[in-house]
XYZ file of C-alpha atoms in Angstrom:
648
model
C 49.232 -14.321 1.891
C 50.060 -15.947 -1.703
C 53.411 -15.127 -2.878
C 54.029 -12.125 -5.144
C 55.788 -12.584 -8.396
C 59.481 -13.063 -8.236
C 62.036 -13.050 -11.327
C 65.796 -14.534 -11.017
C 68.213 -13.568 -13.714
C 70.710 -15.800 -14.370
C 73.695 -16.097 -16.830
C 72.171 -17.348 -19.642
C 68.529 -17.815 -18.193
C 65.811 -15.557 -16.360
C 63.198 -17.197 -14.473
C 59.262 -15.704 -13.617
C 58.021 -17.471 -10.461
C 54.600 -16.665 -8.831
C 54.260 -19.843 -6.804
C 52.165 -21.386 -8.547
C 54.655 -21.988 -11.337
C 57.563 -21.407 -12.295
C 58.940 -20.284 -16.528
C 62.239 -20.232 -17.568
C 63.658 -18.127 -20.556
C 66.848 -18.035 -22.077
C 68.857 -15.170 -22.460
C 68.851 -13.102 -24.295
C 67.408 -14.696 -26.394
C 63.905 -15.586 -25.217
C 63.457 -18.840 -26.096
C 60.938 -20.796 -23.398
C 63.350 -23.998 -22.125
C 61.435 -24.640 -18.666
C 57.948 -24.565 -17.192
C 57.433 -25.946 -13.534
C 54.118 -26.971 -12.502
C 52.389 -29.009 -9.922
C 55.450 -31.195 -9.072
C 56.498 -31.716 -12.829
C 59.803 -30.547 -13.271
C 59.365 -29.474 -17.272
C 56.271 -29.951 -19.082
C 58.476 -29.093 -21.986
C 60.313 -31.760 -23.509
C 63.980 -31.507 -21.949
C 65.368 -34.364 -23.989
C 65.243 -31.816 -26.927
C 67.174 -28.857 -27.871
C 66.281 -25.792 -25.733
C 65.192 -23.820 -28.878
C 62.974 -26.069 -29.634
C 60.294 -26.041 -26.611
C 58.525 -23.263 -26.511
C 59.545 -20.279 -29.222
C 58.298 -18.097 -31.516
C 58.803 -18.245 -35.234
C 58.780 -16.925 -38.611
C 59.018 -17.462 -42.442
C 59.900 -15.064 -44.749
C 61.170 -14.589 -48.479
C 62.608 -11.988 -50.550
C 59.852 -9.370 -52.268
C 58.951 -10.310 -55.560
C 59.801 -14.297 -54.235
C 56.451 -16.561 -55.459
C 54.415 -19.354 -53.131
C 54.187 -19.655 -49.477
C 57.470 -21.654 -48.486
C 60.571 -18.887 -47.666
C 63.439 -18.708 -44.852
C 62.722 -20.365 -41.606
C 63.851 -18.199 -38.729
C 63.327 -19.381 -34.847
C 63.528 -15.672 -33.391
C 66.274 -15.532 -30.843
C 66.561 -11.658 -28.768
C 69.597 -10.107 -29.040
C 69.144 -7.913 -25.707
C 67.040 -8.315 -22.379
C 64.937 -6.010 -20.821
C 62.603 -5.712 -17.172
C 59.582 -3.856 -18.578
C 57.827 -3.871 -15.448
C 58.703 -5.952 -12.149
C 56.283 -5.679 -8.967
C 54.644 -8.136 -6.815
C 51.707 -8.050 -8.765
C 53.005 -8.240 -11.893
C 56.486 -9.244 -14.325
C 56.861 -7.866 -17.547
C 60.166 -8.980 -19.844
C 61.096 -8.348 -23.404
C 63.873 -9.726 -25.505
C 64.230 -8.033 -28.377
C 66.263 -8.142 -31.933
C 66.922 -5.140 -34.159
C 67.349 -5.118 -37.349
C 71.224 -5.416 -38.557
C 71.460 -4.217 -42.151
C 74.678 -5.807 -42.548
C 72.409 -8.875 -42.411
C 70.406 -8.133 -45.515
C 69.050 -11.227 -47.360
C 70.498 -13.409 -44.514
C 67.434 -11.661 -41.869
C 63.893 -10.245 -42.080
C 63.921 -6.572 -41.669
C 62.329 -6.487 -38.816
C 62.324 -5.234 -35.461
C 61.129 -7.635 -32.884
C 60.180 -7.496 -29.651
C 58.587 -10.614 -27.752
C 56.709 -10.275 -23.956
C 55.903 -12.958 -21.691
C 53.973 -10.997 -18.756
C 53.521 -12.983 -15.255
C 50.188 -12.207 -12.734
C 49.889 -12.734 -9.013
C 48.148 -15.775 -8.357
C 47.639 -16.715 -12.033
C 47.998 -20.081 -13.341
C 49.944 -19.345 -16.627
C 51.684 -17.049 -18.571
C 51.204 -14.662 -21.527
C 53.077 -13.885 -24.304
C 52.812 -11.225 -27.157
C 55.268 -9.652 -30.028
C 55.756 -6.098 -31.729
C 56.545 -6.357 -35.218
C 57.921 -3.498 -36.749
C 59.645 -2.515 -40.225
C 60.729 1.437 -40.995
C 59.419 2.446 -44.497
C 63.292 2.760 -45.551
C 64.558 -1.190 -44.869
C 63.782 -3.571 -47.466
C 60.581 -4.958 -48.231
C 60.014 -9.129 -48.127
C 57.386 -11.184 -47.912
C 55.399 -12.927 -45.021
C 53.875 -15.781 -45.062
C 53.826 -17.465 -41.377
C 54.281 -16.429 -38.064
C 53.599 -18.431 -34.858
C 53.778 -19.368 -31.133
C 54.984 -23.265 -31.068
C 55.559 -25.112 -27.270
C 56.859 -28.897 -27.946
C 55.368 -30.621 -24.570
C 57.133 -33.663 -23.109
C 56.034 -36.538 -25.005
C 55.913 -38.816 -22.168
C 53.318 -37.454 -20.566
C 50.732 -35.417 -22.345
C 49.124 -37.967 -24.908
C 45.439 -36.583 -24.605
C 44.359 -33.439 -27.310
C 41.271 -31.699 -26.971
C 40.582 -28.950 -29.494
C 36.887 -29.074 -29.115
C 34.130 -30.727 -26.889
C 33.661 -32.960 -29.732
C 37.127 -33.349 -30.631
C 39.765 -34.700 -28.694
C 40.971 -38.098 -27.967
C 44.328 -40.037 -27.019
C 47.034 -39.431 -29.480
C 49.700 -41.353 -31.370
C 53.352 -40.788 -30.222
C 55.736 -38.791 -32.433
C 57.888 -42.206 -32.718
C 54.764 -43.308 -34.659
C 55.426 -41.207 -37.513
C 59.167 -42.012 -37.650
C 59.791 -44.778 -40.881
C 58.959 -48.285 -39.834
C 56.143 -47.536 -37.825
C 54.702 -45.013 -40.281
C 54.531 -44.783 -43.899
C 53.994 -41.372 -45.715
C 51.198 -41.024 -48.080
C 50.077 -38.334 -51.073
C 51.339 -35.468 -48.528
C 54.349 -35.148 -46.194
C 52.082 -34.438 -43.129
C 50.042 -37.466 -43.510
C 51.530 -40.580 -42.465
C 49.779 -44.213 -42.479
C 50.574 -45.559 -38.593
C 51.475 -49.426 -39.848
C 53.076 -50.634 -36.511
C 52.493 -47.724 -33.704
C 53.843 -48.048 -30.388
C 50.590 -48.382 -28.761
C 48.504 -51.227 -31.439
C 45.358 -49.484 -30.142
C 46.429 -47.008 -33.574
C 47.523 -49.462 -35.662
C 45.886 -48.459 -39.289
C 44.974 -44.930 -38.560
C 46.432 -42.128 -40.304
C 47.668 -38.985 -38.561
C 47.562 -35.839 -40.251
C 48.130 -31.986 -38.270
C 45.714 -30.947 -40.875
C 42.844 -32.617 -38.986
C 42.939 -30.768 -36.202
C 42.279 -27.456 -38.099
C 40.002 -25.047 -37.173
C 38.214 -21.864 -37.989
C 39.408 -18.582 -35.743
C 36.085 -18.050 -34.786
C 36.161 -21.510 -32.664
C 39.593 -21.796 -31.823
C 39.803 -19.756 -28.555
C 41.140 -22.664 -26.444
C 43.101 -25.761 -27.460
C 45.726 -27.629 -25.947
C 46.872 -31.586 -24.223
C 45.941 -33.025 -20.760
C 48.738 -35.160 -18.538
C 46.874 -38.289 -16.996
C 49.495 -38.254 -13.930
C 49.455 -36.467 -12.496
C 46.537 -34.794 -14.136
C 48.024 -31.522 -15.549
C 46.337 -29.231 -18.369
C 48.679 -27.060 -20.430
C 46.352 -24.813 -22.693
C 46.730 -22.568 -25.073
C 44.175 -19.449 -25.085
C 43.418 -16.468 -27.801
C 40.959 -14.759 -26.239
C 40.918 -12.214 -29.454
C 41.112 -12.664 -32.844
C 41.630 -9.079 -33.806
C 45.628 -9.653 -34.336
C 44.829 -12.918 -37.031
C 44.794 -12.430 -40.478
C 41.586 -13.859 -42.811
C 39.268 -13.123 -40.792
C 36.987 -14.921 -38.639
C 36.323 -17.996 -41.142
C 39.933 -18.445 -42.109
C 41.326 -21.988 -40.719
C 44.398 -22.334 -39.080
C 46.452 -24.718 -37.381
C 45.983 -26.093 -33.409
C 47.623 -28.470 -31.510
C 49.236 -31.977 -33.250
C 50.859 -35.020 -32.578
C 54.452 -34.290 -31.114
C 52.831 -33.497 -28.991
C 52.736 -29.257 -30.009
C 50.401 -26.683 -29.516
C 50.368 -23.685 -31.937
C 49.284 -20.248 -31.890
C 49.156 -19.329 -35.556
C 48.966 -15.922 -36.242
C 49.581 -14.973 -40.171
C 49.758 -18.536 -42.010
C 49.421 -18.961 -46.187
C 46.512 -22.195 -44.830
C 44.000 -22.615 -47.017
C 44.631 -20.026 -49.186
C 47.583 -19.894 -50.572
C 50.136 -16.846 -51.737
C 46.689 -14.769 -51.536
C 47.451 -14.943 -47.650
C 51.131 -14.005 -47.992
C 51.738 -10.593 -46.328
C 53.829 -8.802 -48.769
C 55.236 -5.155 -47.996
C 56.168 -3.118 -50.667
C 59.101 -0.412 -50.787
C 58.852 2.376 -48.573
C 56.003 0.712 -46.881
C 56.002 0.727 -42.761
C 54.576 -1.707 -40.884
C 53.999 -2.621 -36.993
C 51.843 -4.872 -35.976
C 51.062 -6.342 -32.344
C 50.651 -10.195 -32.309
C 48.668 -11.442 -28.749
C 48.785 -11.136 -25.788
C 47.689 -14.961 -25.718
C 47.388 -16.884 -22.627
C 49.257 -19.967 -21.697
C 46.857 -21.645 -18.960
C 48.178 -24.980 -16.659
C 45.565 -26.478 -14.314
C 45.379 -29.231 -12.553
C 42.832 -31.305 -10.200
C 43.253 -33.845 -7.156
C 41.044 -36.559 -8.764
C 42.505 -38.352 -11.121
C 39.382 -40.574 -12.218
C 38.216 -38.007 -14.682
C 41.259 -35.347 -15.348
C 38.434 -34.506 -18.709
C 37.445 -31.874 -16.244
C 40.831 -30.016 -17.349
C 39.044 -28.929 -20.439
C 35.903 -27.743 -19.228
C 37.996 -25.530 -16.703
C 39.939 -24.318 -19.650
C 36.973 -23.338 -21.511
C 35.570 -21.226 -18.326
C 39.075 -19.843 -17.724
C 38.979 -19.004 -21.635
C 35.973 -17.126 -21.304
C 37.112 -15.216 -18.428
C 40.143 -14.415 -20.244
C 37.553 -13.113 -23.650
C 35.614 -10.838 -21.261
C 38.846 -9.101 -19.784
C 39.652 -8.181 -23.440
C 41.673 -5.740 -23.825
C 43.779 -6.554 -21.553
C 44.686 -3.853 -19.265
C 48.250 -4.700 -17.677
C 50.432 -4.876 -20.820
C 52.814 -2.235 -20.578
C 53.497 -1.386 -24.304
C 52.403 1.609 -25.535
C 51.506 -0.021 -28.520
C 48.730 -2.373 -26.771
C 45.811 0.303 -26.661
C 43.735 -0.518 -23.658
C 39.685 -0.410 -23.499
C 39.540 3.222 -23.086
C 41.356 3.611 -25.575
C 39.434 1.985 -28.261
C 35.899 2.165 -30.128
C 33.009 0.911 -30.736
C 30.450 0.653 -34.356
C 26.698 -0.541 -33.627
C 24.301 -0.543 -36.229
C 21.683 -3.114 -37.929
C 21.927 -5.142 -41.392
C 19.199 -5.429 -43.518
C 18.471 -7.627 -46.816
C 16.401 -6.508 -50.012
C 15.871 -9.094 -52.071
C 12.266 -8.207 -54.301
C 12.667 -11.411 -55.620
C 12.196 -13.147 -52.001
C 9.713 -10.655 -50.071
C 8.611 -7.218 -51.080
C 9.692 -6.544 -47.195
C 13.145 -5.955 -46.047
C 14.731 -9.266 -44.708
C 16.887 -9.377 -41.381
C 20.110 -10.227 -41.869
C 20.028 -12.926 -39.170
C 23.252 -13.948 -37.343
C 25.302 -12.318 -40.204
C 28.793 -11.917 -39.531
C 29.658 -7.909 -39.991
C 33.670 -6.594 -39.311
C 35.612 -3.940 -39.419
C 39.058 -3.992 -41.587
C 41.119 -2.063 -43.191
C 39.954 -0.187 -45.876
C 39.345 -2.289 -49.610
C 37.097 -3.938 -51.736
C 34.698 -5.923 -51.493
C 35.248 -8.935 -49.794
C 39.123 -8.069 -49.262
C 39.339 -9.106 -45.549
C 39.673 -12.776 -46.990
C 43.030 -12.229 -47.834
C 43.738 -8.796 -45.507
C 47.179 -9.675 -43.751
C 48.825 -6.396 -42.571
C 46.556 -4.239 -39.898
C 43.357 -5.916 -37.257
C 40.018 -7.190 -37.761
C 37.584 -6.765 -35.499
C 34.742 -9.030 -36.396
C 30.801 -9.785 -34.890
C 27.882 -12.091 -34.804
C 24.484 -10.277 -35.738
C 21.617 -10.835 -33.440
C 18.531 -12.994 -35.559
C 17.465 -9.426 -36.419
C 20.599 -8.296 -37.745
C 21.645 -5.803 -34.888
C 25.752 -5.875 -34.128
C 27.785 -4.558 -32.188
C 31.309 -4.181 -32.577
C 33.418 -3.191 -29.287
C 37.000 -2.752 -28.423
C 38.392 -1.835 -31.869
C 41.499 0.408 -32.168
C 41.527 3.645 -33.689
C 42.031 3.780 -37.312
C 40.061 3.963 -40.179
C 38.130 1.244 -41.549
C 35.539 0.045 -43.776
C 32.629 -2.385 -42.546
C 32.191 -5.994 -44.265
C 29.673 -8.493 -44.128
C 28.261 -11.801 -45.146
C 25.233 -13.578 -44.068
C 24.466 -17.221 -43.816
C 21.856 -17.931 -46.382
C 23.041 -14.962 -48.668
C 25.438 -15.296 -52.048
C 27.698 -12.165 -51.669
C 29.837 -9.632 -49.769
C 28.465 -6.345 -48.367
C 31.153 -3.721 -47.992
C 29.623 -0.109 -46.508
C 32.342 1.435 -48.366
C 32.250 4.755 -46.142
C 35.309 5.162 -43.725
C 34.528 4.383 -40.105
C 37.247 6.765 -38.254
C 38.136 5.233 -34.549
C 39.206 7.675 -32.269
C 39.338 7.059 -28.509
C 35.838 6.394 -26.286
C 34.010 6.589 -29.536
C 30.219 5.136 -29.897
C 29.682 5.020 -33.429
C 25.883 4.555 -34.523
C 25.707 2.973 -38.295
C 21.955 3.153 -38.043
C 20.197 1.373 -40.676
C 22.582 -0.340 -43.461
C 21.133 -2.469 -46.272
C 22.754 -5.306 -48.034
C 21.421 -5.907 -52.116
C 23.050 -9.598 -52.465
C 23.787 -10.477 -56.459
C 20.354 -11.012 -57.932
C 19.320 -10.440 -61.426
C 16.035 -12.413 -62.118
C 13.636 -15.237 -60.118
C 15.422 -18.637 -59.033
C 14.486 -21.246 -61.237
C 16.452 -23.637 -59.514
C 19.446 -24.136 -56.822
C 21.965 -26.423 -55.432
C 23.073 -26.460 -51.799
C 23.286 -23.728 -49.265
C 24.838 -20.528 -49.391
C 27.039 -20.750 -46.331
C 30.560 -20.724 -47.975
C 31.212 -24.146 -46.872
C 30.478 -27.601 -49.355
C 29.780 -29.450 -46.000
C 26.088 -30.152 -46.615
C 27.042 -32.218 -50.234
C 27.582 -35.545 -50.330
C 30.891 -36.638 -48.317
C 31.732 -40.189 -48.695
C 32.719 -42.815 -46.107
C 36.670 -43.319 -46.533
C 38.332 -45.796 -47.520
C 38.911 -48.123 -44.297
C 42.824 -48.187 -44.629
C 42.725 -44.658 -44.227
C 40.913 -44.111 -40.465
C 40.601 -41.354 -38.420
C 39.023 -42.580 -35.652
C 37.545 -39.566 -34.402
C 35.789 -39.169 -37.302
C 33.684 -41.627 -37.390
C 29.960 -40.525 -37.099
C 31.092 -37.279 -36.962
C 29.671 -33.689 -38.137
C 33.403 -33.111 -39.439
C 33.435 -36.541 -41.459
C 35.354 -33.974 -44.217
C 38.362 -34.133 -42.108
C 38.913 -38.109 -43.216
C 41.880 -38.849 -45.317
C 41.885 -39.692 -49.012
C 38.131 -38.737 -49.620
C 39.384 -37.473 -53.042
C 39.971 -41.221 -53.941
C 36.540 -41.915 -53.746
C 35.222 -40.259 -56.777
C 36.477 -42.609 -59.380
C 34.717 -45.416 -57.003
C 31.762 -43.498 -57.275
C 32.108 -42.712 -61.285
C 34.386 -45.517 -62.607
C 33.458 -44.208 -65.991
C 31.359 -41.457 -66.536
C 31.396 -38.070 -64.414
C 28.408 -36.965 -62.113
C 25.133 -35.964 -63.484
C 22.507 -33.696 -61.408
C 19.127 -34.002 -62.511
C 17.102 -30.766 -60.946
C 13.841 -32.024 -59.160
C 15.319 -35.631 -59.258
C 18.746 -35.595 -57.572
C 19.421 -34.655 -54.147
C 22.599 -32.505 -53.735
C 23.125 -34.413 -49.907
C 23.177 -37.703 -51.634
C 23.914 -37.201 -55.382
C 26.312 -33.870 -55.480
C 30.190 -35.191 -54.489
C 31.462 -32.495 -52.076
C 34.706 -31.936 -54.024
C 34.818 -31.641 -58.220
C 38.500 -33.644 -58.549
C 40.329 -34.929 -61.266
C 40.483 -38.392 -62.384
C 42.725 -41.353 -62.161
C 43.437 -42.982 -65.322
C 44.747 -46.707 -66.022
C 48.261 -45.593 -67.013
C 48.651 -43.837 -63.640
C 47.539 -39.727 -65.378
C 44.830 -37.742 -64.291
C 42.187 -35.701 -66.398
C 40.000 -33.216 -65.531
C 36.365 -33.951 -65.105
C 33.005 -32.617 -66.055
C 30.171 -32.536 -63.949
C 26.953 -32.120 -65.713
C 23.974 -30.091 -64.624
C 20.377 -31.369 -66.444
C 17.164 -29.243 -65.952
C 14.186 -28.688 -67.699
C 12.830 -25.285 -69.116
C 9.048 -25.202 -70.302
C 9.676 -22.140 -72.131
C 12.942 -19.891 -72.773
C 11.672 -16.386 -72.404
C 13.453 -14.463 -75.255
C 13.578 -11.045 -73.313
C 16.680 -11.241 -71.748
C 19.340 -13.452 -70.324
C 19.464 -15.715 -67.919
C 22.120 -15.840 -65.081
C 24.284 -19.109 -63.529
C 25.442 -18.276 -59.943
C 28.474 -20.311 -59.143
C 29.913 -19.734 -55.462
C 33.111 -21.744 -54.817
C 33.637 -22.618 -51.243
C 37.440 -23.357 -52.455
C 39.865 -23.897 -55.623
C 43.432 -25.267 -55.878
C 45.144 -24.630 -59.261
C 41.841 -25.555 -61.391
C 39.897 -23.726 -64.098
C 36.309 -23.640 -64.030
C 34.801 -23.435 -67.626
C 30.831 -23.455 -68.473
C 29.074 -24.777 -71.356
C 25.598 -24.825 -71.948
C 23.530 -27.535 -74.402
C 27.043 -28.457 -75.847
C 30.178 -30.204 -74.042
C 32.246 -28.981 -77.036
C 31.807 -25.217 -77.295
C 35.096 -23.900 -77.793
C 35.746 -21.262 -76.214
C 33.393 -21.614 -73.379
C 30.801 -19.573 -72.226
C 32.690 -18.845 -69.191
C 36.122 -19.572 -67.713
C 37.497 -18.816 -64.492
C 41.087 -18.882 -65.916
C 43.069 -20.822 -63.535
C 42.485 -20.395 -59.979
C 43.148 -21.049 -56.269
C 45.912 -21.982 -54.087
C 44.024 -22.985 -51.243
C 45.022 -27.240 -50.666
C 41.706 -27.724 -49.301
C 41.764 -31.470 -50.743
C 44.452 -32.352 -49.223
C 44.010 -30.289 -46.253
C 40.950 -32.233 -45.000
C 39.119 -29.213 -44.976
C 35.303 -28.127 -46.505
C 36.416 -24.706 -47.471
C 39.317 -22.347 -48.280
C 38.585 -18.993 -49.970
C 35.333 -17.316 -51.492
C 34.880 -16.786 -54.971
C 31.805 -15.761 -56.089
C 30.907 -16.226 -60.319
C 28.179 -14.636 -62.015
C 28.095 -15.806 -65.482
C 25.545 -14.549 -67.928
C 23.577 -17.224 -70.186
C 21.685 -15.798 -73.330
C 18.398 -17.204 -74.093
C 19.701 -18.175 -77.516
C 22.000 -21.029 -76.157
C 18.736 -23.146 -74.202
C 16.118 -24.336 -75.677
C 12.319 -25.355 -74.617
C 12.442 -28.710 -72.676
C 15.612 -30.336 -71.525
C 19.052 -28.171 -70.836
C 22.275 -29.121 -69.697
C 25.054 -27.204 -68.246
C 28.833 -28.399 -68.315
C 30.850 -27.585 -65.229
C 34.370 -28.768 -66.492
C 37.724 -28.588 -64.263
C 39.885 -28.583 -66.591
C 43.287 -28.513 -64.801
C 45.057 -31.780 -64.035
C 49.017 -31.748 -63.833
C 51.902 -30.219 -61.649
C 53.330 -32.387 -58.303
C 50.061 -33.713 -57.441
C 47.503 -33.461 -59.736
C 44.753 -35.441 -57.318
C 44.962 -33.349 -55.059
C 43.450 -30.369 -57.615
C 40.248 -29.171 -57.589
C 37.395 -27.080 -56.209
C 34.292 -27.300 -53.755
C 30.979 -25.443 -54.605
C 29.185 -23.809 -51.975
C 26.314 -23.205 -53.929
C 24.752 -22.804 -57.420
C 21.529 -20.972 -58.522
C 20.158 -20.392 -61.919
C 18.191 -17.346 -62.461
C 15.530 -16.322 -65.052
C 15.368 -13.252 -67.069
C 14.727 -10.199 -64.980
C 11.410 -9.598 -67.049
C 10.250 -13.518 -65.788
C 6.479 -13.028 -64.347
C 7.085 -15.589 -61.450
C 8.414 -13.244 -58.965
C 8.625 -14.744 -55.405
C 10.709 -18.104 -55.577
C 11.840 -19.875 -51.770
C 12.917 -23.155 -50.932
C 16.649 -25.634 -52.266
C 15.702 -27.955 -54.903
């Protein structure tokens, strides 16, 4: 008979103990300081403070504060409470109220954090209620997170993915003398590591980022004895961005991170920010904190492939049915939306087109494309089937509008009719049709519409600056310094695209940066786009697609047939907060630019369109910038050539 779930409350600690291991809180103020497990006394590193191991966190800022940076707060309960307490199952809170005698010193918030405990279950979860009345102060959000700070002594092997994870520098690399910080605070050149296998490679948190569709299960493996400790979101209704928005995982210290609401790759768009008289709850988890362990220590890799079957386990018993907060609706009390997606595009097929493996979600209600930068209720997101059929299950009942984008496709589709979620409902959508922005026949096209630059040209880096993971890899992107290599690629002279002569894989730099001049400035750049018409047809205008896969404090202006226009064509004005550059990733935020051309500005045989970034000053002016994620030029509506397929 396996041992039923005990808890011990002690003066300033409670403990949950099932056996199998053993978690230790502080109290009240709920701060993890201990976790027992196969014969390790702490996996959490005891040589620091206790409320630094295992804790959530928050920042905030006052409302009408600017950027993404605000108050630190490590959230420490004020009062402890036994929610539930059986053999089968613990259930503890430790909550803090909101003091209004602590106005501007404390978010005004009510917070209550869970860590539940199963029979015969090899970890723990964890989950928080958020709350705010409509008559306490408004602020702004921009980051809240789980963070657990394992022992540094033992768990030096990350795995984020199957394709990566590897040994990792110490934290002591970092430290000056062994590291040296480069263009950004998180990056740090490892010049004489404790272990010379790193010696040369830079370490960056930012490398191990990942979209929330793929980062269900991330975490660090012990070697001896071989110990997993995982972390596991087997939902990813409760993040904000939606399913392509990147976040943070696990890093060198070594940490693992849940990140639920972070400003990452986009900036004070992603800044939760209530207004007065505004209420607010939100429930953040339950997430799953998962130890394993095996007896053969030859190949302890096996730790992650466990993790990623115990992950999927944990997906299919979503929602979780044991929580015992009324404000964690279980499945019966939830919805579903089925329905199929459909593309009509006359200018591709005179037939509807399936809107294959699209990616449809429901979110609060707004415009089009607003669950980018939607921060305050769920998302409940999708994969079509290659016919475009979804289904959407377990959603909580509210009201909603239903978004989509498909791979392939320039646009948002927003089915701007409420979707109303009451309890055991099976909503049929039927039929829904998506009209992406078209105006005439391509004439030409650069890339692929798939909101990501990653198929332009991505340069080796520069070998001082290693990764070593990255080498040969899909993710080469995620190398340090890539930036630098544009003014080794145009010493003098900006790119140049020649349509039906250059190849955008080979000859179309996957980021549009400034440049480095001799006296140490930087300048904006303009890329030029050359292309040949036979004939202009003088019956209407022609139309330049831009879709921006990211943009961090730039300006995009257009010019066609002269560099000099003034004013341009089109501007952007200035744009973007997202730190992709320097962020290692291949996209941040969508932005989609339709930008009308009249006839009168080409002319019969050659044409050239200027792409100018014109920003290039602030802290770090190298670092600005934007990635295309694809860029189609489009004849005159009344053009005979009708049908037009294929990337040039």
């Amino acid at each position: 008979m396996s041992q039923g779930v005990l808890l011990h409350i002690e003066d300033s600690h409670v403990v949950m103990d099932n056996g199998l291991l053993q978690v230790k809180l502080s109290n009240p103020d709920g701060i993890v300081t201990e976790i027992k497990y196969n014969g390790i006394d702490n996996l959490l590193d005891g040589l620091d403070e206790e409320v630094n191991r295992g804790y959530w966190d928050l920042v905030w800022s006052e409302a009408g504060s600017t950027g993404t940076t605000g108050t630190f707060d490590v959230i420490k309960g004020t009062s402890f409470r036994v929610i539930v307490e059986s053999e089968e199952q613990l259930e503890v809170s430790f909550t803090r109220l909101w003091d209004p005698s602590l106005q501007g010193k404390q978010v005004s918030l009510n917070i209550d954090k869970r860590f539940i405990m199963l029979r015969n279950s090899s970890g723990f979860y964890t989950y928080a209620i958020y709350e705010h009345l409509k008559e306490w102060p408004p602020f702004n959000f921009p980051q809240t997170r789980i963070v657990f700070k394992l022992r540094k002594d033992k768990f030096h092997y990350m795995a984020v993915a199957d394709n990566r994870q590897r040994y990792m520098p110490l934290p002591d690399d970092r430290l000056p003398g062994r590291g040296e910080p480069l263009a950004t605070p998180e990056a740090v050149l490892l010049v004489n590591p404790v272990e010379p296998e790193f010696k040369g490679e830079v370490d960056d948190k930012y490398q191990y980022s990942c979209e929330n569709k793929d980062l269900r299960v991330h975490g660090w493996i012990c070697m001896d004895p071989p110990v997993g400790f995982w972390q596991i979101t087997p939902s990813n209704e409760f993040r904000s961005g939606g399913l392509s928005k990147q976040n943070l995982t696990s890093h060198v210290g070594p940490f693992n991170l849940a990140m639920f609401l972070s400003a990452h790759y986009g900036g004070e768009d992603l800044v939760l920010k209530l207004k007065p008289d505004e209420p607010w709850k939100k429930v953040f988890g339950p997430i799953f904190m998962y130890l394993n362990s095996i007896s053969n220590e030859n190949d302890p890799i096996h730790l992650w492939e466990d993790a990623k079957n115990q992950m999927m386990i944990e997906v299919e018993s979503w929602p979780y049915n044991f929580p015992a907060s009324e404000d964690f609706p279980p499945a019966d009390q939830r919805g579903s939306v089925n329905g199929r997606l459909q593309i009509r595009d006359r200018y591709l097929s005179d037939q509807y087109i399936s809107a294959s493996y699209a990616y449809v979600g429901l979110a609060p209600p707004g415009d089009v494309g607003s669950w980018q930068t939607e921060c305050k209720g769920y998302q409940f997101w999708a994969t079509a089937d290659a016919d475009g059929y979804f289904s959407i299950n377990n959603i909580r009942c509210d009201s909603y509008n239903l978004y989509a984008w498909v791979p392939g496709f320039i646009g948002d589709f927003l089915h701007d009719v409420f979707i109303t979620i009451t309890p055991g409902c099976d909503i049929d959508l039927g039929g829904l049709v998506f009209e992406p922005p078209r105006d005439g026949p391509t004439l030409w096209e650069i890339g692929i519409p798939d909101r990501s630059a990653a198929e332009f040209y991505i340069p080796d880096p520069d070998p001082k600056y290693i990764n070593k993971l990255y080498i040969n890899h899909p993710d080469r992107f995620r190398q340090y310094g890539l930036w630098e290599k544009y003014a080794d690629l145009y010493p003098d002279k900006d790119l140049v695209y020649t349509v039906g002569v250059s190849d955008y894989r080979k000859d179309w730099f996957f980021a549009q940066v400034t440049r480095k001049l001799s006296d140490d400035t930087y300048q904006g750049s303009t890329w030029q786009i050359k292309f040949e018409l036979d004939l202009v047809d003088t019956n209407g205008s022609y139309t330049l697609r831009l879709a921006l896969a990211t943009a961090h404090m730039s300006e995009l202006q257009v010019r066609v047939n002269d560099p000099k226009t003034s004013p341009p064509l089109f501007s952007t004005v200035v744009i973007g907060h997202d730190n992709t550059i320097a962020r290692h990733g291949i996209h941040g935020l969508y932005r989609l630019y339709n930008v009308d051309v009249p006839f009168t500005q080409l002319v019969d045989g050659n044409n050239t369109i200027f792409l100018t970034q014109t920003m290039a000053s602030g802290d770090a002016p190298a670092l600005q910038g934007i990635m295309y994620d694809y860029i189609r030029f489009e004849g005159p509506s009344s053009s005979n050539s009708k049908k037009q397929t294929g990337f040039v």
